[in-house]
Amino acid sequence: MTTPNSNRRGHGFATRAIHLGYDPASEHGALTPPVFMTSTYTFESIEEHRAIASGEKDGYVYGRTKNPTQAIFEARLADLEGAEAGLALASGMAAISATLWTLLSAGDRVVIDHTLYGNAFILFTTGLPRFGVSVDVVDLADPAALAEALKAGPKLVYFETPANPNLRVIDIAAVAEAAHAAGAKVIVDNTFATPVLQRPLELGADLVLHSATKFIGGHGDLLAGVVVGRRGDIDQIRAHGLRYLTGATIAPLTAFLLLRGLKTLELRVARHSSTAALVAETLQSHPAVAQVSYPGLPSHPSHEVAARQMSAFGGLIAFELVGGLATGHRFLNRVALAHRAVSLGDAETLVQHPASMTHAQYPAEERRRHGITDGLIRLSVGLETPEDIIADLLQALDEAG
Ligand code: 3LM
């Protein structure tokens, strides 16, 4: 499947996103890779099985650990992130849990940033402690707080940047330098930025995770996750985290749809970003809007860090209306083109209320402490005609106010 023609080093991002890891000549000239709908694989002999199972020979044994369509996606995304290897799983949460359960044991400590996707936060703060892992919740934008937490000797430092839901930005290079000096590995959830805009491994991170359900899939029609990094780490996560700790295998058809998504990732993310920049400016200058958080706005508290580590600022915006929760609810009920829905990174503009939707799992007290206010609205700017998105938001703001 992987041929000399397939590893096109030196080519640009979009070329690799379209071609890498697949040569049509190896599959009857088929332009798009086949979907290998098989659960198991056959062997010429027991000796061949032994050679493949032991890793002496390349090949496949059983569909839970790998599938040829999945392997192309893994090679392609790993390359786009600048990683040696990748592993695709059934969802973003599957990628996170398979990674953590592989790397951690009872007695270990972990440092996390205080703003994470709601279910990731709950996995860290209530799931892992059940198995004897201690978790320190820290503001990773504060170097002194990080330095203090690192004194306890954590094994991992974990964060999202930009973070879900309020678009806080963490300095990847600064956290990686401090964490490595203390002997900790750094894991970055790069879901909001995608490798088009930000490549954390190049800035010192050890592993990068994605909910591929979002921009990478890009069409709101699948769930998937992926983790990329050094080959040794990824092999271990496949062998333990996937094979026997979670069994959270990606479906072959989902891997095929992700390959389709990758072909337009650069184009889509550029359009999400340019429209979101227009929307963020429009919101910021509107009298009904109290506050806008978008890493591309000079008013964002970490705009300089964002401009250093991202090539553009993505499709997500968080904002709060004058009048807080009550006005926010009216706004959410008035949008007509945008859909009220969780998830993000789709062609459709999606709008949601983190305190009652994506981050309802956070205890209310913690949510407030970490700046996820009750009135906060999160907008995933879609690929529709920019003027139509803006017109819809403006009419909803007028009606809500
Ligand atoms: C959401 N987020 O709407 P899956 N990492 C990040 C994420 O945003 C998510 C995951 C991991 C949302 C999903 S909320 C009910 C819907 C930064 C998911 C988890 O397991 O593929 O959903 O990824 O913010």
PDB file of C-alpha atoms in Angstrom, residues 7-121:
ATOM      1  CA  ASN A   7       6.148   9.601   0.670  1.00  0.00           C
ATOM      2  CA  ARG A   8       6.369  12.917  -1.084  1.00  0.00           C
ATOM      3  CA  ARG A   9       8.666  14.782   1.289  1.00  0.00           C
ATOM      4  CA  GLY A  10       9.293  18.295   0.185  1.00  0.00           C
ATOM      5  CA  HIS A  11       5.744  18.792  -1.061  1.00  0.00           C
ATOM      6  CA  GLY A  12       3.442  21.398   0.420  1.00  0.00           C
ATOM      7  CA  PHE A  13       0.717  20.821   3.011  1.00  0.00           C
ATOM      8  CA  ALA A  14      -2.191  20.473   0.577  1.00  0.00           C
ATOM      9  CA  THR A  15      -0.240  18.139  -1.737  1.00  0.00           C
ATOM     10  CA  ARG A  16       0.600  15.826   1.150  1.00  0.00           C
ATOM     11  CA  ALA A  17      -2.979  16.020   2.486  1.00  0.00           C
ATOM     12  CA  ILE A  18      -4.180  14.771  -0.905  1.00  0.00           C
ATOM     13  CA  HIS A  19      -1.499  12.247  -1.954  1.00  0.00           C
ATOM     14  CA  LEU A  20       0.669  11.007   0.894  1.00  0.00           C
ATOM     15  CA  GLY A  21       0.689   7.307   1.737  1.00  0.00           C
ATOM     16  CA  TYR A  22      -1.308   6.028  -1.246  1.00  0.00           C
ATOM     17  CA  ASP A  23      -0.378   5.078  -4.799  1.00  0.00           C
ATOM     18  CA  PRO A  24      -3.342   4.231  -7.082  1.00  0.00           C
ATOM     19  CA  ALA A  25      -1.103   1.785  -8.981  1.00  0.00           C
ATOM     20  CA  SER A  26      -1.145  -0.480  -5.921  1.00  0.00           C
ATOM     21  CA  GLU A  27      -4.971  -0.746  -6.035  1.00  0.00           C
ATOM     22  CA  HIS A  28      -5.995  -1.308  -9.696  1.00  0.00           C
ATOM     23  CA  GLY A  29      -5.500   2.401 -10.446  1.00  0.00           C
ATOM     24  CA  ALA A  30      -8.330   3.416  -8.103  1.00  0.00           C
ATOM     25  CA  LEU A  31      -8.005   7.163  -7.558  1.00  0.00           C
ATOM     26  CA  THR A  32      -9.390   6.986  -4.033  1.00  0.00           C
ATOM     27  CA  PRO A  33      -8.170   4.392  -1.547  1.00  0.00           C
ATOM     28  CA  PRO A  34     -10.434   1.363  -1.059  1.00  0.00           C
ATOM     29  CA  VAL A  35     -12.393   0.847   2.144  1.00  0.00           C
ATOM     30  CA  PHE A  36     -11.202  -2.463   3.554  1.00  0.00           C
ATOM     31  CA  MET A  37     -14.360  -3.813   5.177  1.00  0.00           C
ATOM     32  CA  THR A  38     -12.776  -6.757   6.918  1.00  0.00           C
ATOM     33  CA  SER A  39     -12.558  -7.747  10.555  1.00  0.00           C
ATOM     34  CA  THR A  40      -9.782 -10.315  10.176  1.00  0.00           C
ATOM     35  CA  TYR A  41      -6.866 -11.271   7.887  1.00  0.00           C
ATOM     36  CA  THR A  42      -5.701 -14.595   6.520  1.00  0.00           C
ATOM     37  CA  PHE A  43      -2.190 -16.079   6.401  1.00  0.00           C
ATOM     38  CA  GLU A  44      -0.278 -18.234   3.953  1.00  0.00           C
ATOM     39  CA  SER A  45       1.028 -20.258   6.874  1.00  0.00           C
ATOM     40  CA  ILE A  46       1.261 -20.301  10.664  1.00  0.00           C
ATOM     41  CA  GLU A  47       4.841 -19.077  10.231  1.00  0.00           C
ATOM     42  CA  GLU A  48       3.592 -16.022   8.352  1.00  0.00           C
ATOM     43  CA  HIS A  49       1.119 -15.252  11.145  1.00  0.00           C
ATOM     44  CA  ARG A  50       3.925 -15.465  13.678  1.00  0.00           C
ATOM     45  CA  ALA A  51       6.142 -13.118  11.645  1.00  0.00           C
ATOM     46  CA  ILE A  52       3.370 -10.511  11.278  1.00  0.00           C
ATOM     47  CA  ALA A  53       2.115 -10.797  14.850  1.00  0.00           C
ATOM     48  CA  SER A  54       5.628 -10.352  16.217  1.00  0.00           C
ATOM     49  CA  GLY A  55       6.291  -7.325  14.006  1.00  0.00           C
ATOM     50  CA  GLU A  56       9.074  -9.051  12.022  1.00  0.00           C
ATOM     51  CA  LYS A  57       7.004  -8.616   8.864  1.00  0.00           C
ATOM     52  CA  ASP A  58       4.590  -5.800   7.914  1.00  0.00           C
ATOM     53  CA  GLY A  59       0.964  -6.829   7.756  1.00  0.00           C
ATOM     54  CA  TYR A  60      -2.392  -7.123   9.438  1.00  0.00           C
ATOM     55  CA  VAL A  61      -3.776  -9.656  11.893  1.00  0.00           C
ATOM     56  CA  TYR A  62      -7.114  -8.406  13.235  1.00  0.00           C
ATOM     57  CA  GLY A  63      -9.167  -5.267  12.632  1.00  0.00           C
ATOM     58  CA  ARG A  64      -9.202  -4.000  16.184  1.00  0.00           C
ATOM     59  CA  THR A  65      -5.616  -2.723  16.010  1.00  0.00           C
ATOM     60  CA  LYS A  66      -5.303  -1.616  12.384  1.00  0.00           C
ATOM     61  CA  ASN A  67      -6.840  -1.582   8.934  1.00  0.00           C
ATOM     62  CA  PRO A  68      -5.256  -0.474   5.618  1.00  0.00           C
ATOM     63  CA  THR A  69      -7.635   2.496   5.075  1.00  0.00           C
ATOM     64  CA  GLN A  70      -6.954   3.643   8.629  1.00  0.00           C
ATOM     65  CA  ALA A  71      -3.188   3.257   8.051  1.00  0.00           C
ATOM     66  CA  ILE A  72      -3.235   5.734   5.140  1.00  0.00           C
ATOM     67  CA  PHE A  73      -5.092   8.295   7.239  1.00  0.00           C
ATOM     68  CA  GLU A  74      -2.684   7.797  10.156  1.00  0.00           C
ATOM     69  CA  ALA A  75       0.394   8.239   7.950  1.00  0.00           C
ATOM     70  CA  ARG A  76      -1.089  11.324   6.286  1.00  0.00           C
ATOM     71  CA  LEU A  77      -2.134  13.118   9.467  1.00  0.00           C
ATOM     72  CA  ALA A  78       1.119  12.235  11.256  1.00  0.00           C
ATOM     73  CA  ASP A  79       3.062  13.779   8.372  1.00  0.00           C
ATOM     74  CA  LEU A  80       0.906  16.925   8.397  1.00  0.00           C
ATOM     75  CA  GLU A  81       1.594  17.368  12.127  1.00  0.00           C
ATOM     76  CA  GLY A  82       5.336  16.659  11.647  1.00  0.00           C
ATOM     77  CA  ALA A  83       5.098  13.394  13.621  1.00  0.00           C
ATOM     78  CA  GLU A  84       6.738   9.998  13.106  1.00  0.00           C
ATOM     79  CA  ALA A  85       3.509   8.052  13.573  1.00  0.00           C
ATOM     80  CA  GLY A  86      -0.219   8.310  14.260  1.00  0.00           C
ATOM     81  CA  LEU A  87      -3.081   6.265  15.634  1.00  0.00           C
ATOM     82  CA  ALA A  88      -6.735   6.854  14.724  1.00  0.00           C
ATOM     83  CA  LEU A  89      -9.505   5.850  17.115  1.00  0.00           C
ATOM     84  CA  ALA A  90     -13.291   5.846  17.351  1.00  0.00           C
ATOM     85  CA  SER A  91     -13.664   9.357  18.834  1.00  0.00           C
ATOM     86  CA  GLY A  92     -11.675  12.210  20.313  1.00  0.00           C
ATOM     87  CA  MET A  93     -12.472  10.929  23.816  1.00  0.00           C
ATOM     88  CA  ALA A  94     -11.207   7.483  22.730  1.00  0.00           C
ATOM     89  CA  ALA A  95      -7.902   9.044  21.638  1.00  0.00           C
ATOM     90  CA  ILE A  96      -7.587  10.892  24.956  1.00  0.00           C
ATOM     91  CA  SER A  97      -8.449   7.931  27.186  1.00  0.00           C
ATOM     92  CA  ALA A  98      -6.359   5.386  25.233  1.00  0.00           C
ATOM     93  CA  THR A  99      -3.380   7.759  25.474  1.00  0.00           C
ATOM     94  CA  LEU A 100      -3.768   8.488  29.198  1.00  0.00           C
ATOM     95  CA  TRP A 101      -4.401   4.886  30.204  1.00  0.00           C
ATOM     96  CA  THR A 102      -1.297   3.827  28.287  1.00  0.00           C
ATOM     97  CA  LEU A 103       1.038   6.449  29.727  1.00  0.00           C
ATOM     98  CA  LEU A 104      -0.224   6.602  33.337  1.00  0.00           C
ATOM     99  CA  SER A 105      -0.230   4.220  36.291  1.00  0.00           C
ATOM    100  CA  ALA A 106      -1.571   4.465  39.833  1.00  0.00           C
ATOM    101  CA  GLY A 107       0.583   6.856  41.846  1.00  0.00           C
ATOM    102  CA  ASP A 108       1.369   9.150  38.884  1.00  0.00           C
ATOM    103  CA  ARG A 109       0.535  12.857  38.791  1.00  0.00           C
ATOM    104  CA  VAL A 110      -0.768  14.937  35.876  1.00  0.00           C
ATOM    105  CA  VAL A 111      -1.015  18.701  35.395  1.00  0.00           C
ATOM    106  CA  ILE A 112      -3.897  20.001  33.277  1.00  0.00           C
ATOM    107  CA  ASP A 113      -4.916  23.473  32.228  1.00  0.00           C
ATOM    108  CA  HIS A 114      -8.150  24.622  33.863  1.00  0.00           C
ATOM    109  CA  THR A 115      -9.986  25.128  30.565  1.00  0.00           C
ATOM    110  CA  LEU A 116     -10.647  21.871  28.734  1.00  0.00           C
ATOM    111  CA  TYR A 117     -13.498  20.344  26.751  1.00  0.00           C
ATOM    112  CA  GLY A 118     -16.079  19.335  29.411  1.00  0.00           C
ATOM    113  CA  ASN A 119     -15.764  15.540  29.135  1.00  0.00           C
ATOM    114  CA  ALA A 120     -11.958  15.713  29.014  1.00  0.00           C
ATOM    115  CA  PHE A 121     -12.047  17.785  32.218  1.00  0.00           C
TER     116      PHE A 121
END
